[in-house]
C-alpha positions in Angstrom: -11.7 -7.7 -19.8 -14.3 -9.5 -17.8 -14.4 -10.0 -14.0 -13.5 -13.7 -14.6 -10.4 -12.5 -16.4 -9.6 -10.3 -13.4 -9.9 -13.2 -11.1 -7.7 -15.5 -13.3 -5.1 -12.7 -13.6 -5.0 -12.4 -9.8 -4.5 -16.1 -9.5 -1.6 -16.0 -12.0 0.1 -13.2 -10.0 -0.3 -15.1 -6.8 1.3 -18.1 -8.4 4.3 -16.1 -9.5 4.8 -14.4 -6.2 4.6 -17.8 -4.4 7.7 -18.9 -6.3 9.7 -16.5 -4.2 7.7 -15.8 -1.1 6.6 -18.4 1.5 3.3 -17.7 3.1 2.1 -14.1 3.5 -1.1 -15.0 1.5 -3.2 -12.4 3.2 -0.7 -9.7 2.5 -0.5 -10.7 -1.2 -4.3 -10.6 -1.4 -4.3 -7.1 0.0 -1.6 -6.0 -2.5 -3.9 -7.3 -5.3 -6.9 -5.4 -3.9 -4.7 -2.2 -3.8 -3.4 -2.8 -7.3 -6.9 -3.1 -8.9 -8.3 -0.2 -6.9 -5.2 1.9 -7.6 -4.2 2.5 -4.0 -0.9 2.6 -2.2 0.3 0.1 0.5 2.4 0.5 3.7 4.0 -2.6 5.0 5.1 -2.6 8.7 7.1 -5.3 10.3 10.4 -6.2 12.0 13.6 -6.5 9.8 14.1 -9.8 8.0 10.4 -10.6 7.3 10.8 -10.2 3.5 8.9 -6.9 3.1 11.3 -5.6 0.5 11.6 -9.0 -1.3 7.8 -9.3 -1.4 7.5 -5.9 -3.1 10.3 -6.8 -5.6 8.6 -10.2 -6.4 5.2 -8.5 -6.8 6.7 -6.0 -9.2 8.4 -8.7 -11.2 5.1 -10.6 -11.5 3.4 -7.5 -12.8 6.0 -6.6 -15.4 6.0 -2.9 -14.3 8.8 -0.5 -14.4 10.3 -0.9 -10.9 12.1 1.8 -8.9 13.5 1.7 -5.4 14.4 4.4 -2.9 16.3 3.6 0.3 15.2 6.2 2.8 17.9 7.5 5.1 18.1 10.5 7.6 20.1 12.5 5.1 17.9 11.9 2.1 16.6 15.1 0.4 13.4 15.7 -1.6 15.5 16.3 -4.7 17.0 12.8 -4.4 13.5 11.5 -4.9 11.9 13.8 -7.4 15.0 14.9 -9.4 16.0 18.4 -10.4 16.8 20.8 -13.3 20.6 20.9 -13.7 22.4 23.4 -15.8 24.1 21.9 -18.9 27.2 24.0 -19.7 27.5 22.5 -23.2 24.0 23.6 -24.2 23.7 26.5 -21.8 20.3 25.2 -20.8 18.7 23.5 -17.8 18.1 19.8 -18.3 15.6 17.8 -16.3 17.2 14.9 -14.4 14.4 12.7 -13.3 14.5 11.0 -9.9 13.7 7.4 -9.1 10.0 8.4 -8.5 9.5 8.3 -12.2 8.5 4.7 -12.4 5.4 2.5 -12.3 5.9 0.6 -9.0 8.0 2.4 -6.4 9.4 0.6 -3.4 9.9 3.2 -0.7 12.1 1.2 1.6 12.2 2.1 5.3 10.2 5.2 4.6 10.1 6.2 8.3 13.9 6.6 8.6 13.8 9.9 6.8 12.5 13.2 8.2 8.9 14.4 7.4 10.3 17.1 5.0 11.6 14.3 2.7 8.5 12.1 3.2 6.4 15.0 2.0 8.0 14.8 -1.4 5.7 11.8 -2.1 2.5 13.5 -1.3 1.7 15.0 -4.7 2.8 11.9 -6.5 0.7 9.6 -4.4 -2.4 11.7 -4.6 -2.3 13.2 -8.1 0.2 11.0 -9.9 2.3 13.9 -10.9 5.5 15.7 -9.8 6.1 19.5 -9.8 9.6 20.7 -10.4 10.4 24.4 -10.6 6.8 25.2 -11.3 6.4 22.6 -14.1 4.2 19.5 -13.7 5.4 16.2 -14.9 2.9 13.3 -15.1 3.5 9.9 -13.7 2.2 6.6 -15.1 -1.4 5.8 -14.6 -0.2 2.6 -12.9 1.9 4.4 -10.4 1.9 2.5 -7.2 3.8 3.0 -4.0 4.7 0.0 -1.8 6.4 1.5 1.3 8.0 -0.5 4.1 8.6 0.8 7.6 10.0 -0.5 10.9 7.8 -0.5 13.9 7.7 2.9 15.7 9.3 1.3 18.8 12.6 0.8 16.8 15.4 3.3 17.1 16.1 5.9 14.5 12.6 6.3 13.0 10.4 9.3 12.4 6.6 8.7 12.7 4.8 9.4 9.5 2.6 12.5 9.6 -1.2 12.0 9.5 -1.4 13.5 6.0 1.2 11.0 4.7 -0.5 8.1 6.3 -3.8 9.1 4.8 -2.4 8.6 1.3 -2.0 4.9 1.9 -5.0 2.7 1.2 -3.7 -0.1 3.4 -1.3 -0.4 6.3 -0.5 -4.1 6.5 1.4 -5.7 9.5 3.9 -8.3 8.4 4.6 -10.6 11.2 7.0 -13.5 11.7 6.2 -16.7 9.8 4.8 -19.8 11.5 7.2 -22.6 12.5 6.2 -24.6 9.4 6.7 -21.6 7.1 10.0 -20.7 8.6 11.2 -24.3 8.2 10.2 -24.1 4.5 12.1 -20.8 4.1 15.2 -22.3 5.6 14.9 -25.4 3.4 14.3 -23.4 0.3 17.0 -20.7 0.8 19.4 -22.0 3.4 21.8 -23.4 0.8 21.8 -20.3 -1.4 24.7 -17.9 -1.4 24.5 -14.2 -2.1 21.5 -12.0 -2.6 18.2 -13.4 -3.9 16.4 -12.1 -6.9 12.8 -12.9 -8.1 14.1 -13.6 -11.6 16.6 -16.2 -10.3 13.7 -17.9 -8.5 11.6 -18.1 -11.7 9.3 -15.2 -11.2 8.1 -13.9 -14.6 5.7 -11.2 -15.7 2.2 -12.4 -16.3 0.7 -9.0 -17.2 1.6 -5.5 -18.3 0.4 -2.0 -17.9 -2.3 -2.2 -20.6 -3.8 -5.4 -19.1 -3.7 -3.9 -15.6 -5.6 -0.8 -16.9 -8.2 -3.0 -18.4 -8.5 -4.9 -15.1 -9.0 -1.7 -13.1 -11.7 -0.7 -15.6 -13.4 -4.0 -15.1 -13.3 -3.6 -11.3 -15.0 -0.2 -11.8 -18.1 -2.0 -13.2 -18.7 -3.7 -9.8 -21.9 -2.3 -8.3 -22.3 -1.2 -4.7 -25.8 -1.2 -3.4 -27.0 1.9 -1.5 -27.3 -0.2 1.7 -23.6 -1.1 1.5 -22.6 2.5 0.8 -24.5 3.6 3.8 -22.8 0.9 5.9 -19.4 2.2 4.8 -20.4 5.8 5.8 -21.8 4.7 9.2 -18.6 2.7 10.0 -16.3 5.6 9.1 -18.4 8.2 11.0 -18.4 5.9 14.0 -14.7 6.4 14.3 -15.2 10.1 14.9 -17.7 9.6 17.6 -15.8 7.0 19.7 -14.4 8.4 23.0 -11.3 6.2 22.7 -10.3 8.0 19.5 -9.0 11.6 19.4 -8.8 11.6 15.6 -11.3 9.6 13.4 -11.2 8.6 9.8 -11.6 11.2 7.0 -14.1 11.1 4.1 -11.2 9.9 2.0 -11.2 6.7 4.1 -14.8 6.0 3.2 -14.1 6.6 -0.5 -11.1 4.3 -0.6 -12.8 1.6 1.5 -15.7 1.5 -1.0 -13.2 1.2 -3.9 -11.3 -1.5 -2.2 -14.5 -3.4 -1.4 -15.3 -3.3 -5.2 -11.8 -4.7 -6.0 -12.2 -7.5 -3.4 -15.6 -8.4 -4.8 -14.1 -8.7 -8.3 -11.3 -10.9 -7.0 -14.0 -13.1 -5.5 -15.7 -13.3 -8.9 -18.7 -11.1 -8.0 -20.0 -8.1 -9.8 -21.5 -6.7 -6.6 -20.2 -5.9 -3.2 -21.5 -7.3 0.1 -20.9 -6.2 3.7 -18.3 -8.9 4.2 -16.1 -7.1 1.6 -16.1 -4.0 3.8 -15.6 -5.9 7.0 -12.6 -7.9 5.6 -10.8 -4.7 4.6 -11.8 -2.3 7.4 -8.9 -2.9 9.7 -6.2 -2.5 7.0 -7.9 0.7 5.8 -8.6 2.3 9.2 -5.7 1.2 11.5 -3.3 4.0 10.4 -5.9 6.7 10.0 -7.0 6.6 13.7 -5.4 8.1 16.7 -6.0 6.9 20.2 -7.1 9.4 22.9 -4.7 10.0 25.7 -6.9 8.0 28.1 -7.0 5.1 25.7 -3.2 5.1 25.4 -2.8 5.1 29.1 -5.2 2.1 29.3 -3.1 0.4 26.6 -6.0 0.0 24.2 -5.1 -2.0 21.0 -6.0 -0.3 17.7 -6.9 -3.6 15.9 -9.2 -4.6 18.7 -10.8 -1.2 18.7 -11.5 -1.3 15.0 -13.0 -4.8 15.4 -15.3 -3.5 18.1 -16.4 -0.6 15.8 -17.1 -3.1 13.0 -19.1 -5.3 15.4 -21.1 -2.4 16.8 -22.0 -0.9 13.4 -25.1 -2.6 12.0 -24.5 -4.2 8.6 -27.3 -4.6 6.0 -28.7 -8.0 5.6 
């Protein structure tokens, strides 16, 4: 698969998702970058902004095996991973696989369950495998987690631990639609009764696992000049030296930012990265990996504005 094929495939996926979702073009673009760079995505926004429906429509356009977990306070790790159950007929233990054994997992309202249950996803997200009773079980090479969460200010939520957040490539903020978009949503769906489904709205699969693997391999051929690599490193290291931040970004952040920049370049039809690729993705990559200092919190500093200042202050190659 060539990079032109990757760009055409991305356009086809966008077209299918647009059959069900009004607006949210930037969010879909970031989902595509995450898909081709094999990263996970966290969507945050108020209820009713189509976060779950967007993930369902995206999975339908990809043709991947879809799984969904509704996170609740009483959810246990075994409800996600599965367990070995004793079969009295055969007198043997039989593996009962949990919903995590899929290709695209929707972790809905992930911050409504305690950290103990959230941690069940750590190994799967990092290593694409699950360990049950000391035995490892591999997940699909296309395994992708799209998680949704309500804003921390809402009631009944548990903040995700730093280790959990660091597994997500992007944290994307899903806001309310514009007035024109909201009017289009009401016009399109106001007369429909019952639940919506991507299939009922005409969303069909335009790719499969083999094609997505080939696309990811093509993205891997995108080159990154040493100057751009150094720019990524300087930007990430600047987060550890800023007095307004008590915790900066890890080396993993630099690695995934570079990979995401390659994917964005491929979607733009280029076989090389430029500083603008890094700048365009830096906020989504860094916002959930940084922690404000107590003084910055008291001052009411905004994380997005702080990341923008860091990007502006870090010299980019010409």
